[in-house]
Amino acid sequence: MKITIVAGARPNFMKIAPIIHSIQHEQRNGVNISYRLVHTGQHYDKTMSDTFFEELLIPLPDANLEVGSGTQAVQTAMIMIRFEEELLKNPTDVVLVVGDINSTMACSIVAKKLGIQLVHVEAGIRSFDLNMPEEINRMVTDAIADHFFTTSEFANNNLIKAGIGKERIHFVGNTMIDTLLSNSNKFRKPDFFRTKNLIEKKYIVLTLHRPSNVDDLENLERLLLKISANSGNLPIVFPAHPRTVVNLRKLNTLPINIQLIEPLGYLEFMYLVKNSFAVITDSGGIQEETTVMKVPCLTLRKNSERPETITVGTNELIHSVDDIPRWMSILFAGKWKSGNIPELWDGNTSTRIVKRLRELYTG
Ligand code: UD1
């Protein structure tokens, strides 16, 4: 069986790493399975890409399509053109895509139109918010995939409601959590802990990159001021995504306790999150990681495609800037929920995926 695995942007890398390691494990046991890793180049900065390959021991990609940045349409189109060339040159039995970024959708369409079996890992999740490009990516990918590997019952139900037969839905858990658990003894304290006088559990981590939070300058400023004013003077460490930095540069000043830093690698970022008092974010994956590490998570969004992080885990949605004081006061009163771990988020998801792929495609 030949599998082409696609990865394009930062949140994909922690999802593919354990799948590749499980395939390599099977190969060492003499199983006839091979993979080809294709990086679309959607993310290309060292801090957004290479560092993750090095730290997560992901083999270098067999091909890099080097598509870079662009509008939604330009980026999607570039990925499609170059991925089609890639598949015509290197035929494969199965294309495996993960997550919900533009690369996921673009490569799915190309694979399916070439008549190749398409497998989606992290299928079925939905925010029901079509203003998010990711929601469109999820819907399109799930409309054409052949097999669906899911992280939750919520995802299973969404797929069933869309008319997908149960035999094509495989509830396996969360590969991002495989990566988290297998690397937890390697998390590394960043040097800036010393220079910034940070103390474990006495700082807040902030990440923001969604267009709805960062693209409008006034909105971004209001958000930062409100967070700062309600943070009990704790330092707020803010590793900023490149698209956020572009707008932050246009602001005159940042609130005094917000400490802007470069994007971190995986091992340092996870150390930072694990040892924080709380995390404020608009990321998808961080909602899951904080749930597993039992760190309070305040998600600055109106919806989540990962509702189990709220019903089971430590996450809460902050619908508007005006709700920040109320939630922060619950946090500082020590009344945040402690949370539990969602079903099958146990570190063995990739083993289950590769086992199932063998059953499906090698008989
Ligand atoms: C993408 C994903 C999003 C994911 C996020 C994680 C889509 C639609 N969005 O959003 O789901 O949560 O990645 O980071 O696929 N840039 C750089 N260097 C890089 C990458 C990006 O400077 O290595 C800058 C460019 O100016 C670019 C902008 O960041 O225009 C946005 O990058 P893009 O890949 O379009 O979307 P993200 O916001 O990163």
Coordinates of C-alpha atoms and ligand atoms in Angstrom, one line a residue:
M1 CA 0.0 0.0 0.0
K2 CA 1.3 3.4 -1.0
I3 CA 0.1 6.5 1.0
T4 CA 0.7 10.1 0.1
I5 CA 0.5 12.2 3.3
V6 CA -0.1 15.9 3.0
A7 CA 1.0 18.6 5.4
G8 CA 0.9 22.3 4.8
A9 CA 0.8 24.5 7.9
R10 CA 1.8 24.5 11.5
P11 CA -1.2 22.7 13.0
N12 CA -0.8 19.9 10.5
F13 CA 2.7 18.9 11.6
M14 CA 1.8 17.6 15.1
K15 CA -1.0 15.6 13.5
I16 CA 1.1 13.8 10.8
A17 CA 4.1 13.1 13.0
P18 CA 2.7 10.2 15.0
I19 CA 1.0 8.7 11.8
I20 CA 4.4 8.6 10.1
H21 CA 6.0 7.1 13.2
S22 CA 3.3 4.4 13.3
I23 CA 3.9 3.6 9.6
Q24 CA 7.7 3.4 10.2
H25 CA 7.0 1.0 13.1
E26 CA 4.9 -1.2 10.7
Q27 CA 7.7 -1.1 8.1
R28 CA 10.3 -2.3 10.7
N29 CA 8.0 -5.2 11.3
G30 CA 8.1 -6.1 7.7
V31 CA 4.7 -4.8 6.7
N32 CA 4.4 -3.8 3.0
I33 CA 3.4 -0.2 3.5
S34 CA 5.1 2.9 2.1
Y35 CA 4.5 6.6 2.4
R36 CA 5.4 9.8 0.6
L37 CA 5.3 13.1 2.5
V38 CA 4.2 16.1 0.6
H39 CA 4.6 19.6 2.2
T40 CA 2.6 22.1 0.3
G41 CA 4.7 25.0 1.7
Q42 CA 1.6 26.9 2.9
H43 CA 3.7 27.8 6.0
Y44 CA 7.4 28.3 5.2
D45 CA 9.1 30.3 8.0
K46 CA 11.5 28.3 10.1
T47 CA 9.5 29.0 13.2
M48 CA 6.2 28.0 11.5
S49 CA 7.5 24.9 9.8
D50 CA 11.2 23.5 9.9
T51 CA 11.4 23.7 13.7
F52 CA 8.4 21.3 14.0
F53 CA 10.0 18.8 11.6
E54 CA 13.2 18.8 13.7
E55 CA 11.6 18.7 17.1
L56 CA 8.9 16.1 16.3
L57 CA 11.4 13.9 14.3
I58 CA 9.3 14.2 11.2
P59 CA 11.4 13.0 8.2
L60 CA 12.1 15.7 5.6
P61 CA 9.3 15.9 3.0
D62 CA 9.7 14.0 -0.2
A63 CA 8.4 17.0 -2.0
N64 CA 7.8 20.6 -1.1
L65 CA 5.3 22.4 -3.4
E66 CA 6.5 25.8 -2.1
V67 CA 3.2 27.5 -2.6
G68 CA 3.7 30.2 0.0
S69 CA 1.1 32.9 1.0
G70 CA -1.7 34.4 -1.1
T71 CA -5.4 35.1 -1.0
Q72 CA -7.7 32.2 -0.3
A73 CA -8.2 31.5 -4.0
V74 CA -4.6 32.1 -5.1
Q75 CA -3.3 29.8 -2.4
T76 CA -5.8 27.1 -3.0
A77 CA -5.3 27.2 -6.7
M78 CA -1.5 27.0 -6.5
I79 CA -1.7 24.0 -4.2
M80 CA -4.1 22.3 -6.6
I81 CA -2.0 22.9 -9.7
R82 CA 1.2 21.7 -8.0
F83 CA -0.4 18.8 -6.1
E84 CA -1.9 17.4 -9.4
E85 CA 1.6 17.5 -11.0
E86 CA 3.0 15.7 -7.9
L87 CA 0.4 12.9 -8.0
L88 CA 0.8 12.4 -11.7
K89 CA 4.5 12.0 -11.3
N90 CA 4.2 9.8 -8.2
P91 CA 1.1 7.6 -8.3
T92 CA -0.3 6.5 -5.0
D93 CA -3.1 4.3 -3.7
V94 CA -4.3 6.6 -0.9
V95 CA -4.0 10.3 -0.1
L96 CA -4.2 11.1 3.6
V97 CA -5.1 14.7 4.6
V98 CA -5.3 16.1 8.2
G99 CA -7.2 19.0 9.8
D100 CA -8.9 21.9 8.0
I101 CA -6.5 24.2 6.4
N102 CA -6.5 25.3 2.7
S103 CA -3.9 22.6 1.9
T104 CA -6.3 19.9 3.3
M105 CA -9.2 21.0 1.0
A106 CA -7.1 21.7 -2.1
C107 CA -5.3 18.4 -2.0
S108 CA -8.5 16.5 -1.3
I109 CA -10.2 17.9 -4.5
V110 CA -7.1 17.0 -6.6
A111 CA -6.9 13.5 -5.2
K112 CA -10.5 12.7 -5.7
K113 CA -10.6 14.0 -9.2
L114 CA -7.7 11.7 -10.1
G115 CA -9.8 8.8 -8.7
I116 CA -7.5 8.2 -5.8
Q117 CA -8.8 7.0 -2.4
L118 CA -9.1 9.9 0.1
V119 CA -8.8 9.6 3.8
H120 CA -9.4 12.5 6.2
V121 CA -8.0 12.6 9.7
E122 CA -9.9 14.9 12.1
A123 CA -13.0 14.6 9.9
G124 CA -16.5 15.6 10.9
I125 CA -15.8 18.5 13.3
R126 CA -17.9 21.6 12.6
S127 CA -18.2 25.2 13.9
F128 CA -21.3 25.8 11.7
D129 CA -19.8 29.2 11.0
L130 CA -19.2 29.7 7.3
N131 CA -17.3 32.9 8.0
M132 CA -14.3 30.7 8.8
P133 CA -12.3 29.5 5.8
E134 CA -11.6 26.3 7.8
E135 CA -15.3 25.5 8.0
I136 CA -15.6 25.5 4.2
N137 CA -12.4 23.4 4.0
R138 CA -13.9 20.9 6.4
M139 CA -17.3 20.7 4.6
V140 CA -15.7 20.3 1.1
T141 CA -13.2 17.7 2.3
D142 CA -15.8 15.6 4.1
A143 CA -18.2 15.8 1.1
I144 CA -15.7 13.8 -1.0
A145 CA -13.5 11.7 1.3
D146 CA -13.8 7.9 1.3
H147 CA -12.9 7.3 4.9
F148 CA -13.2 9.5 8.0
F149 CA -11.0 9.2 11.1
T150 CA -12.7 11.1 13.9
T151 CA -11.8 12.6 17.3
S152 CA -15.2 12.7 19.0
E153 CA -18.8 11.5 19.0
F154 CA -19.8 15.0 18.0
A155 CA -17.8 14.5 14.8
N156 CA -19.3 11.1 14.2
N157 CA -22.8 12.5 14.5
N158 CA -22.1 15.3 12.1
L159 CA -21.0 12.8 9.5
I160 CA -23.9 10.5 10.1
K161 CA -26.3 13.5 9.7
A162 CA -24.6 14.3 6.4
G163 CA -25.5 10.8 5.2
I164 CA -22.1 9.1 5.5
G165 CA -22.4 5.4 6.2
K166 CA -21.2 4.2 9.6
E167 CA -18.8 1.7 8.0
R168 CA -16.8 4.7 6.6
I169 CA -16.5 6.5 10.0
H170 CA -13.7 5.4 12.3
F171 CA -13.7 6.9 15.8
V172 CA -10.0 6.7 16.7
G173 CA -9.2 9.7 18.9
N174 CA -6.8 12.6 18.4
T175 CA -3.4 12.4 16.8
M176 CA -2.4 15.8 18.2
I177 CA -2.7 14.3 21.6
D178 CA -0.5 11.4 20.6
T179 CA 2.2 14.0 19.9
L180 CA 1.5 15.8 23.1
L181 CA 1.8 12.7 25.3
S182 CA 4.8 11.2 23.5
N183 CA 6.8 14.5 23.8
S184 CA 5.7 15.6 27.3
N185 CA 9.0 14.5 28.9
K186 CA 10.9 16.6 26.3
F187 CA 9.1 19.9 26.9
R188 CA 11.7 22.6 27.3
K189 CA 11.8 25.7 29.5
P190 CA 12.4 28.7 27.2
D191 CA 15.4 30.9 28.1
F192 CA 13.1 34.0 28.4
F193 CA 11.7 32.6 31.6
R194 CA 14.9 33.9 33.2
T195 CA 15.2 37.2 31.3
K196 CA 11.5 38.0 31.8
N197 CA 11.4 36.8 35.4
L198 CA 8.5 34.4 34.7
I199 CA 7.4 32.1 37.5
E200 CA 5.5 28.8 36.8
K201 CA 1.7 29.2 37.2
K202 CA 2.1 33.0 37.6
Y203 CA 1.6 34.1 34.0
I204 CA -1.0 33.9 31.2
V205 CA -0.3 32.7 27.6
L206 CA -2.1 34.6 24.8
T207 CA -2.3 33.5 21.1
L208 CA -4.3 35.2 18.5
H209 CA -4.4 34.7 14.7
R210 CA -8.0 34.4 13.5
P211 CA -8.9 37.1 10.9
S212 CA -12.0 37.9 13.1
N213 CA -9.8 38.9 16.0
V214 CA -6.7 40.3 14.4
D215 CA -7.5 41.8 11.0
D216 CA -9.5 44.8 12.3
L217 CA -7.0 47.1 14.1
E218 CA -9.5 48.8 16.5
N219 CA -11.0 45.4 17.5
L220 CA -7.5 44.0 18.1
E221 CA -6.6 47.0 20.3
R222 CA -9.8 46.8 22.3
L223 CA -9.2 43.1 22.9
L224 CA -5.7 43.5 24.1
L225 CA -6.6 46.4 26.5
K226 CA -9.5 44.4 28.0
I227 CA -7.4 41.3 28.5
S228 CA -4.6 43.3 30.1
A229 CA -7.0 45.3 32.4
N230 CA -8.5 42.1 33.7
S231 CA -5.3 40.0 34.2
G232 CA -4.6 40.8 37.8
N233 CA -1.2 42.3 36.7
L234 CA 0.1 38.9 35.8
P235 CA 2.5 38.9 32.8
I236 CA 0.9 37.9 29.6
V237 CA 3.2 36.1 27.2
F238 CA 2.1 36.5 23.6
P239 CA 3.9 34.4 20.9
A240 CA 2.5 36.2 17.9
H241 CA 1.7 34.6 14.5
P242 CA 3.2 36.5 11.5
R243 CA -0.3 37.7 10.4
T244 CA -0.9 39.1 13.9
V245 CA 2.5 40.8 14.0
V246 CA 1.7 42.8 10.8
N247 CA -1.2 44.5 12.6
L248 CA 0.5 44.7 16.0
R249 CA 3.2 46.8 14.4
K250 CA 0.5 49.4 13.4
L251 CA -0.5 49.9 17.1
N252 CA 1.3 52.7 18.9
T253 CA 1.8 50.8 22.2
L254 CA 1.0 47.5 23.8
P255 CA -0.4 47.3 27.3
I256 CA 2.6 47.1 29.7
N257 CA 2.1 43.5 30.9
I258 CA 1.8 42.0 27.5
Q259 CA 5.1 40.6 26.4
L260 CA 5.3 40.0 22.7
I261 CA 7.6 37.2 21.6
E262 CA 8.4 35.3 18.3
P263 CA 6.4 32.1 17.5
L264 CA 7.9 29.3 19.6
G265 CA 8.8 25.7 18.6
Y266 CA 6.6 22.9 19.8
L267 CA 8.6 21.8 22.9
E268 CA 9.0 25.3 24.3
F269 CA 5.4 26.3 23.5
M270 CA 4.1 23.3 25.3
Y271 CA 6.3 24.0 28.3
L272 CA 4.9 27.5 28.4
V273 CA 1.3 26.3 28.2
K274 CA 1.6 23.5 30.6
N275 CA 3.1 25.7 33.3
S276 CA 0.8 28.7 32.8
F277 CA -2.0 29.9 35.0
A278 CA -4.4 30.0 32.1
V279 CA -4.4 30.4 28.3
I280 CA -6.3 32.9 26.2
T281 CA -6.5 31.9 22.6
D282 CA -8.5 31.7 19.3
S283 CA -6.7 28.5 18.1
G284 CA -8.4 25.2 17.5
G285 CA -5.6 22.9 18.6
I286 CA -4.8 24.7 21.8
Q287 CA -8.3 24.1 23.1
E288 CA -7.5 20.4 22.9
E289 CA -4.0 20.6 24.3
T290 CA -5.1 22.7 27.4
T291 CA -7.9 20.2 28.0
V292 CA -5.4 17.3 28.2
M293 CA -3.0 19.3 30.3
K294 CA -5.9 20.5 32.5
V295 CA -5.0 24.2 32.1
P296 CA -7.9 26.7 32.0
C297 CA -8.5 27.8 28.5
L298 CA -10.5 31.0 27.5
T299 CA -11.3 30.8 23.8
L300 CA -12.0 34.2 22.1
R301 CA -14.6 32.9 19.6
K302 CA -18.3 32.6 19.3
N303 CA -18.2 28.9 18.5
S304 CA -16.0 25.9 18.7
E305 CA -15.7 22.9 16.3
R306 CA -14.3 21.1 19.4
P307 CA -17.3 21.2 21.8
E308 CA -16.0 18.3 23.9
T309 CA -13.2 20.6 25.2
I310 CA -16.0 22.7 26.7
T311 CA -18.4 19.9 27.9
V312 CA -15.6 17.6 29.1
G313 CA -12.4 19.7 29.2
T314 CA -11.2 23.0 30.6
N315 CA -12.3 25.3 27.8
E316 CA -14.9 28.1 27.8
L317 CA -16.0 30.3 24.9
I318 CA -15.7 34.1 25.4
H319 CA -18.2 35.4 22.9
S320 CA -17.3 39.1 23.0
V321 CA -14.8 41.5 24.4
D322 CA -17.4 42.6 27.0
D323 CA -17.5 39.0 28.5
I324 CA -13.8 39.0 29.3
P325 CA -14.1 40.5 32.8
R326 CA -16.8 38.0 33.9
W327 CA -14.8 35.0 32.9
M328 CA -11.5 36.4 34.2
S329 CA -13.1 37.0 37.5
I330 CA -14.2 33.3 37.7
L331 CA -10.6 32.3 36.8
F332 CA -9.0 34.5 39.5
A333 CA -11.6 33.4 42.1
G334 CA -10.2 29.9 41.7
K335 CA -13.6 28.6 40.4
W336 CA -12.5 27.3 37.0
K337 CA -13.7 23.8 36.2
S338 CA -11.0 21.1 36.4
G339 CA -12.1 19.0 33.4
N340 CA -11.6 15.5 32.2
I341 CA -10.0 13.9 29.2
P342 CA -12.2 13.2 26.2
E343 CA -12.7 9.6 25.1
L344 CA -9.8 7.9 23.2
W345 CA -7.5 10.9 23.6
D346 CA -5.0 8.4 25.0
G347 CA -1.9 8.6 22.9
N348 CA -2.7 5.5 20.7
T349 CA -4.7 7.1 17.9
S350 CA -2.1 6.8 15.2
T351 CA -1.7 3.1 15.9
R352 CA -5.4 2.7 15.5
I353 CA -5.4 4.7 12.2
V354 CA -2.6 2.7 10.6
K355 CA -4.2 -0.6 11.7
R356 CA -7.5 0.4 10.1
L357 CA -5.7 1.6 7.0
R358 CA -4.1 -1.8 6.6
E359 CA -7.5 -3.5 7.0
L360 CA -9.1 -1.2 4.5
Y361 CA -6.5 -1.2 1.8
T362 CA -4.5 -4.4 2.1
G363 CA -7.5 -6.7 2.8
Ligands
UD1_1 C1 -3.6 28.9 8.6 C2 -4.9 28.1 8.6 C3 -5.5 28.1 10.0 C4 -4.5 27.6 11.0 C5 -3.3 28.5 11.0 C6 -2.2 28.1 12.0 C7 -6.2 28.2 6.5 C8 -7.3 28.8 5.8 N1 -5.8 28.7 7.7 O1 -3.9 30.2 8.9 O2 -6.6 27.2 10.0 O3 -5.1 27.7 12.3 O4 -2.7 28.3 9.6 O5 -1.2 29.0 12.0 O6 -5.5 27.3 5.9 N2 2.9 33.9 7.1 C9 4.2 34.0 7.2 N3 5.0 32.9 7.4 C10 4.5 31.7 7.3 C11 3.1 31.5 7.1 C12 2.3 32.6 7.0 O7 4.7 35.2 7.3 O8 5.3 30.7 7.4 C13 2.0 35.1 7.0 C14 1.8 35.5 5.6 O9 1.8 36.9 5.6 C15 0.4 35.0 5.3 C16 -0.3 35.0 6.7 O10 0.8 34.8 7.6 O11 -0.3 35.8 4.3 C17 -1.4 34.0 6.8 O12 -0.9 32.7 6.5 P1 -2.0 31.6 5.9 O13 -1.3 30.4 5.6 O14 -2.7 32.2 4.7 O15 -3.1 31.5 7.0 P2 -2.9 31.4 8.6 O16 -3.5 32.6 9.2 O17 -1.5 31.0 9.0

